[in-house]
Amino acid sequence: MKHVHKSAESTVSDDQGFLYDPGVRAAMGAFALGGDTLALETAAAVRSAAQAVDRLRGHGAGGRGLSAGALDVLVRLNTGPEEGVSIGDLARAAGVSSRNVTGLVDTLAQDELVERVQDRRDRRSVRVCLTAAGREWLTAFRVPTNRAMDALFAGFTPDDLSRFRHLCLRLAENQRRIDLTQETT
């Protein structure tokens, strides 16, 4: 078995050369119905991978304490229309609640990275715009982020990355389908 070191635990390769975590496999073996742990192990691996990406993104936030969600809001606003984006549209794009985005926008507004502006077409609505300071922050964040992503995905081919992206988005689509089914029942 080939060992690959992680922070507190280690992964090993199975007979096909695929990595797995023996600790996770043992825990899931005791939990799984029928002894099949593959889906549970995969869910644990996806969670670990997401946490790794979030940790790297957090480190790259330059000590500003911005969450992954706040970073996503900044990036979306950077490519959004000049008149800004509504809280509802930001929430839909991120797949989270408007309340969640409102909290993120509050934090970003306190740091003067975004501002709320009145919607020109609907005076009852508010839009969120990236400030000049927000644009500068994103520009400074771009280089360390790209460097970190290059390190995180070292050894992945473009095909690997495309397949991994595809599989992650399939998971997200399955979750949306489950959510819709639960809403209609």
Tab-separated table of C-alpha atoms in Angstrom:
chain	number	residue	atom	x	y	z
A	1	MET	CA	0.000	0.000	0.000
A	2	LYS	CA	1.287	3.424	-0.935
A	3	HIS	CA	0.958	6.012	1.829
A	4	VAL	CA	0.187	9.663	1.132
A	5	HIS	CA	0.441	11.902	4.165
A	6	LYS	CA	-2.327	14.250	5.275
A	7	SER	CA	-2.470	16.529	8.284
A	8	ALA	CA	-3.702	14.167	11.010
A	9	GLU	CA	-4.522	11.017	9.072
A	10	SER	CA	-3.168	9.246	6.038
A	11	THR	CA	-4.650	7.919	2.860
A	12	VAL	CA	-3.618	4.748	1.118
A	13	SER	CA	-4.128	3.353	-2.353
A	14	ASP	CA	-6.442	0.432	-3.045
A	15	ASP	CA	-5.708	-2.379	-5.540
A	16	GLN	CA	-6.758	-0.104	-8.431
A	17	GLY	CA	-4.489	2.739	-7.286
A	18	PHE	CA	-7.365	4.889	-5.970
A	19	LEU	CA	-6.859	6.746	-2.700
A	20	TYR	CA	-9.030	6.098	0.318
A	21	ASP	CA	-8.890	6.892	4.020
A	22	PRO	CA	-8.789	3.722	6.162
A	23	GLY	CA	-10.174	5.593	9.184
A	24	VAL	CA	-13.159	6.832	7.221
A	25	ARG	CA	-13.657	3.387	5.676
A	26	ALA	CA	-13.691	1.730	9.122
A	27	ALA	CA	-16.101	4.309	10.554
A	28	MET	CA	-18.416	4.067	7.564
A	29	GLY	CA	-18.240	0.257	7.615
A	30	ALA	CA	-19.760	0.303	11.071
A	31	PHE	CA	-22.448	2.733	9.903
A	32	ALA	CA	-23.350	1.595	6.373
A	33	LEU	CA	-26.313	-0.624	5.676
A	34	GLY	CA	-25.249	-3.803	3.949
A	35	GLY	CA	-21.554	-3.002	4.339
A	36	ASP	CA	-21.243	-0.937	1.121
A	37	THR	CA	-19.260	2.139	2.154
A	38	LEU	CA	-18.405	3.611	-1.262
A	39	ALA	CA	-21.066	6.348	-1.392
A	40	LEU	CA	-20.459	7.307	2.263
A	41	GLU	CA	-16.689	7.375	1.767
A	42	THR	CA	-17.151	9.482	-1.349
A	43	ALA	CA	-19.347	11.976	0.516
A	44	ALA	CA	-16.678	12.237	3.227
A	45	ALA	CA	-13.996	12.778	0.561
A	46	VAL	CA	-16.062	15.514	-1.124
A	47	ARG	CA	-16.484	17.232	2.254
A	48	SER	CA	-12.721	17.004	2.921
A	49	ALA	CA	-11.942	18.394	-0.528
A	50	ALA	CA	-14.384	21.285	-0.062
A	51	GLN	CA	-12.841	22.079	3.311
A	52	ALA	CA	-9.350	22.051	1.737
A	53	VAL	CA	-10.441	24.514	-0.948
A	54	ASP	CA	-12.139	26.757	1.649
A	55	ARG	CA	-9.044	26.699	3.889
A	56	LEU	CA	-6.839	27.763	0.995
A	57	ARG	CA	-9.272	30.477	-0.033
A	58	GLY	CA	-9.445	31.694	3.554
A	59	HIS	CA	-5.665	31.920	3.831
A	60	GLY	CA	-5.577	33.899	0.616
A	61	ALA	CA	-8.101	36.381	2.013
A	62	GLY	CA	-5.159	38.302	3.451
A	63	GLY	CA	-6.257	38.038	7.064
A	64	ARG	CA	-9.521	39.828	6.334
A	65	GLY	CA	-11.516	36.931	7.680
A	66	LEU	CA	-13.715	36.651	4.622
A	67	SER	CA	-15.665	33.431	4.330
A	68	ALA	CA	-15.909	31.417	1.139
A	69	GLY	CA	-19.448	32.774	0.728
A	70	ALA	CA	-18.277	36.382	1.033
A	71	LEU	CA	-15.541	35.728	-1.519
A	72	ASP	CA	-18.119	34.259	-3.900
A	73	VAL	CA	-20.296	37.369	-3.526
A	74	LEU	CA	-17.326	39.606	-4.393
A	75	VAL	CA	-16.430	37.541	-7.449
A	76	ARG	CA	-20.048	37.511	-8.671
A	77	LEU	CA	-20.360	41.267	-8.198
A	78	ASN	CA	-17.115	41.805	-10.093
A	79	THR	CA	-18.661	40.272	-13.197
A	80	GLY	CA	-22.159	41.599	-12.590
A	81	PRO	CA	-23.859	44.583	-14.195
A	82	GLU	CA	-22.659	48.089	-13.335
A	83	GLU	CA	-25.948	48.889	-11.565
A	84	GLY	CA	-25.298	46.006	-9.158
A	85	VAL	CA	-27.072	42.775	-8.334
A	86	SER	CA	-30.086	42.184	-6.115
A	87	ILE	CA	-29.738	40.135	-2.927
A	88	GLY	CA	-32.228	37.635	-4.370
A	89	ASP	CA	-30.191	37.176	-7.544
A	90	LEU	CA	-26.984	36.696	-5.514
A	91	ALA	CA	-28.757	34.132	-3.337
A	92	ARG	CA	-30.131	32.207	-6.325
A	93	ALA	CA	-26.731	32.166	-8.036
A	94	ALA	CA	-25.062	30.825	-4.885
A	95	GLY	CA	-27.870	28.409	-4.037
A	96	VAL	CA	-28.357	29.883	-0.554
A	97	SER	CA	-31.028	31.903	1.218
A	98	SER	CA	-31.453	35.659	0.851
A	99	ARG	CA	-30.924	35.909	4.613
A	100	ASN	CA	-27.523	34.245	4.229
A	101	VAL	CA	-26.497	36.659	1.453
A	102	THR	CA	-27.771	39.641	3.447
A	103	GLY	CA	-25.391	38.694	6.273
A	104	LEU	CA	-22.501	38.335	3.824
A	105	VAL	CA	-23.310	41.703	2.249
A	106	ASP	CA	-23.485	43.305	5.729
A	107	THR	CA	-19.976	42.035	6.478
A	108	LEU	CA	-18.617	43.158	3.118
A	109	ALA	CA	-20.283	46.583	3.470
A	110	GLN	CA	-18.670	47.053	6.904
A	111	ASP	CA	-15.313	46.417	5.243
A	112	GLU	CA	-16.319	48.918	2.502
A	113	LEU	CA	-15.864	46.260	-0.198
A	114	VAL	CA	-19.481	46.557	-1.370
A	115	GLU	CA	-22.260	49.104	-1.069
A	116	ARG	CA	-26.004	48.987	-1.240
A	117	VAL	CA	-27.632	51.259	-3.789
A	118	GLN	CA	-31.258	51.919	-4.550
A	119	ASP	CA	-32.539	50.179	-7.670
A	120	ARG	CA	-33.188	52.838	-10.340
A	121	ARG	CA	-36.159	50.898	-11.747
A	122	ASP	CA	-37.761	49.893	-8.429
A	123	ARG	CA	-37.270	52.283	-5.519
A	124	ARG	CA	-38.353	49.584	-3.054
A	125	SER	CA	-35.448	47.337	-4.108
A	126	VAL	CA	-31.796	47.513	-3.209
A	127	ARG	CA	-28.895	46.354	-5.326
A	128	VAL	CA	-25.376	45.509	-4.219
A	129	CYS	CA	-22.355	46.970	-6.021
A	130	LEU	CA	-18.659	46.323	-5.708
A	131	THR	CA	-16.757	49.397	-4.481
A	132	ALA	CA	-13.375	50.579	-5.767
A	133	ALA	CA	-11.858	49.090	-2.590
A	134	GLY	CA	-13.604	45.797	-3.387
A	135	ARG	CA	-12.145	45.781	-6.900
A	136	GLU	CA	-8.670	46.515	-5.521
A	137	TRP	CA	-9.048	43.748	-2.958
A	138	LEU	CA	-10.058	41.258	-5.652
A	139	THR	CA	-7.113	42.283	-7.833
A	140	ALA	CA	-4.709	41.672	-4.942
A	141	PHE	CA	-6.461	38.380	-4.120
A	142	ARG	CA	-6.244	37.050	-7.684
A	143	VAL	CA	-2.521	36.140	-7.723
A	144	PRO	CA	-2.379	34.236	-4.409
A	145	THR	CA	-5.642	32.473	-5.251
A	146	ASN	CA	-4.369	31.277	-8.604
A	147	ARG	CA	-1.108	30.173	-7.015
A	148	ALA	CA	-3.007	28.276	-4.296
A	149	MET	CA	-5.336	26.580	-6.790
A	150	ASP	CA	-2.347	25.552	-8.920
A	151	ALA	CA	-0.780	23.962	-5.820
A	152	LEU	CA	-4.019	22.321	-4.712
A	153	PHE	CA	-4.675	20.767	-8.097
A	154	ALA	CA	-1.038	19.886	-8.831
A	155	GLY	CA	-0.829	16.728	-10.904
A	156	PHE	CA	-4.391	17.033	-12.204
A	157	THR	CA	-4.716	17.079	-15.973
A	158	PRO	CA	-7.189	19.408	-17.669
A	159	ASP	CA	-9.303	16.299	-18.326
A	160	ASP	CA	-9.149	15.381	-14.612
A	161	LEU	CA	-10.318	18.857	-13.660
A	162	SER	CA	-13.140	18.851	-16.202
A	163	ARG	CA	-14.357	15.453	-15.005
A	164	PHE	CA	-14.071	16.469	-11.345
A	165	ARG	CA	-16.020	19.683	-12.005
A	166	HIS	CA	-18.642	17.670	-13.883
A	167	LEU	CA	-19.020	15.152	-11.053
A	168	CYS	CA	-19.304	17.870	-8.413
A	169	LEU	CA	-21.973	19.669	-10.426
A	170	ARG	CA	-23.859	16.392	-10.876
A	171	LEU	CA	-23.908	16.088	-7.068
A	172	ALA	CA	-25.271	19.622	-6.818
A	173	GLU	CA	-27.937	18.861	-9.440
A	174	ASN	CA	-28.979	15.706	-7.581
A	175	GLN	CA	-29.304	17.750	-4.384
A	176	ARG	CA	-31.453	20.348	-6.158
A	177	ARG	CA	-33.674	17.555	-7.477
A	178	ILE	CA	-34.002	16.130	-3.948
A	179	ASP	CA	-34.868	19.596	-2.616
A	180	LEU	CA	-37.557	20.062	-5.269
A	181	THR	CA	-39.009	16.638	-4.523
A	182	GLN	CA	-39.163	17.444	-0.820
A	183	GLU	CA	-40.792	20.822	-1.486
A	184	THR	CA	-43.597	19.223	-3.520
A	185	THR	CA	-44.393	16.498	-0.993
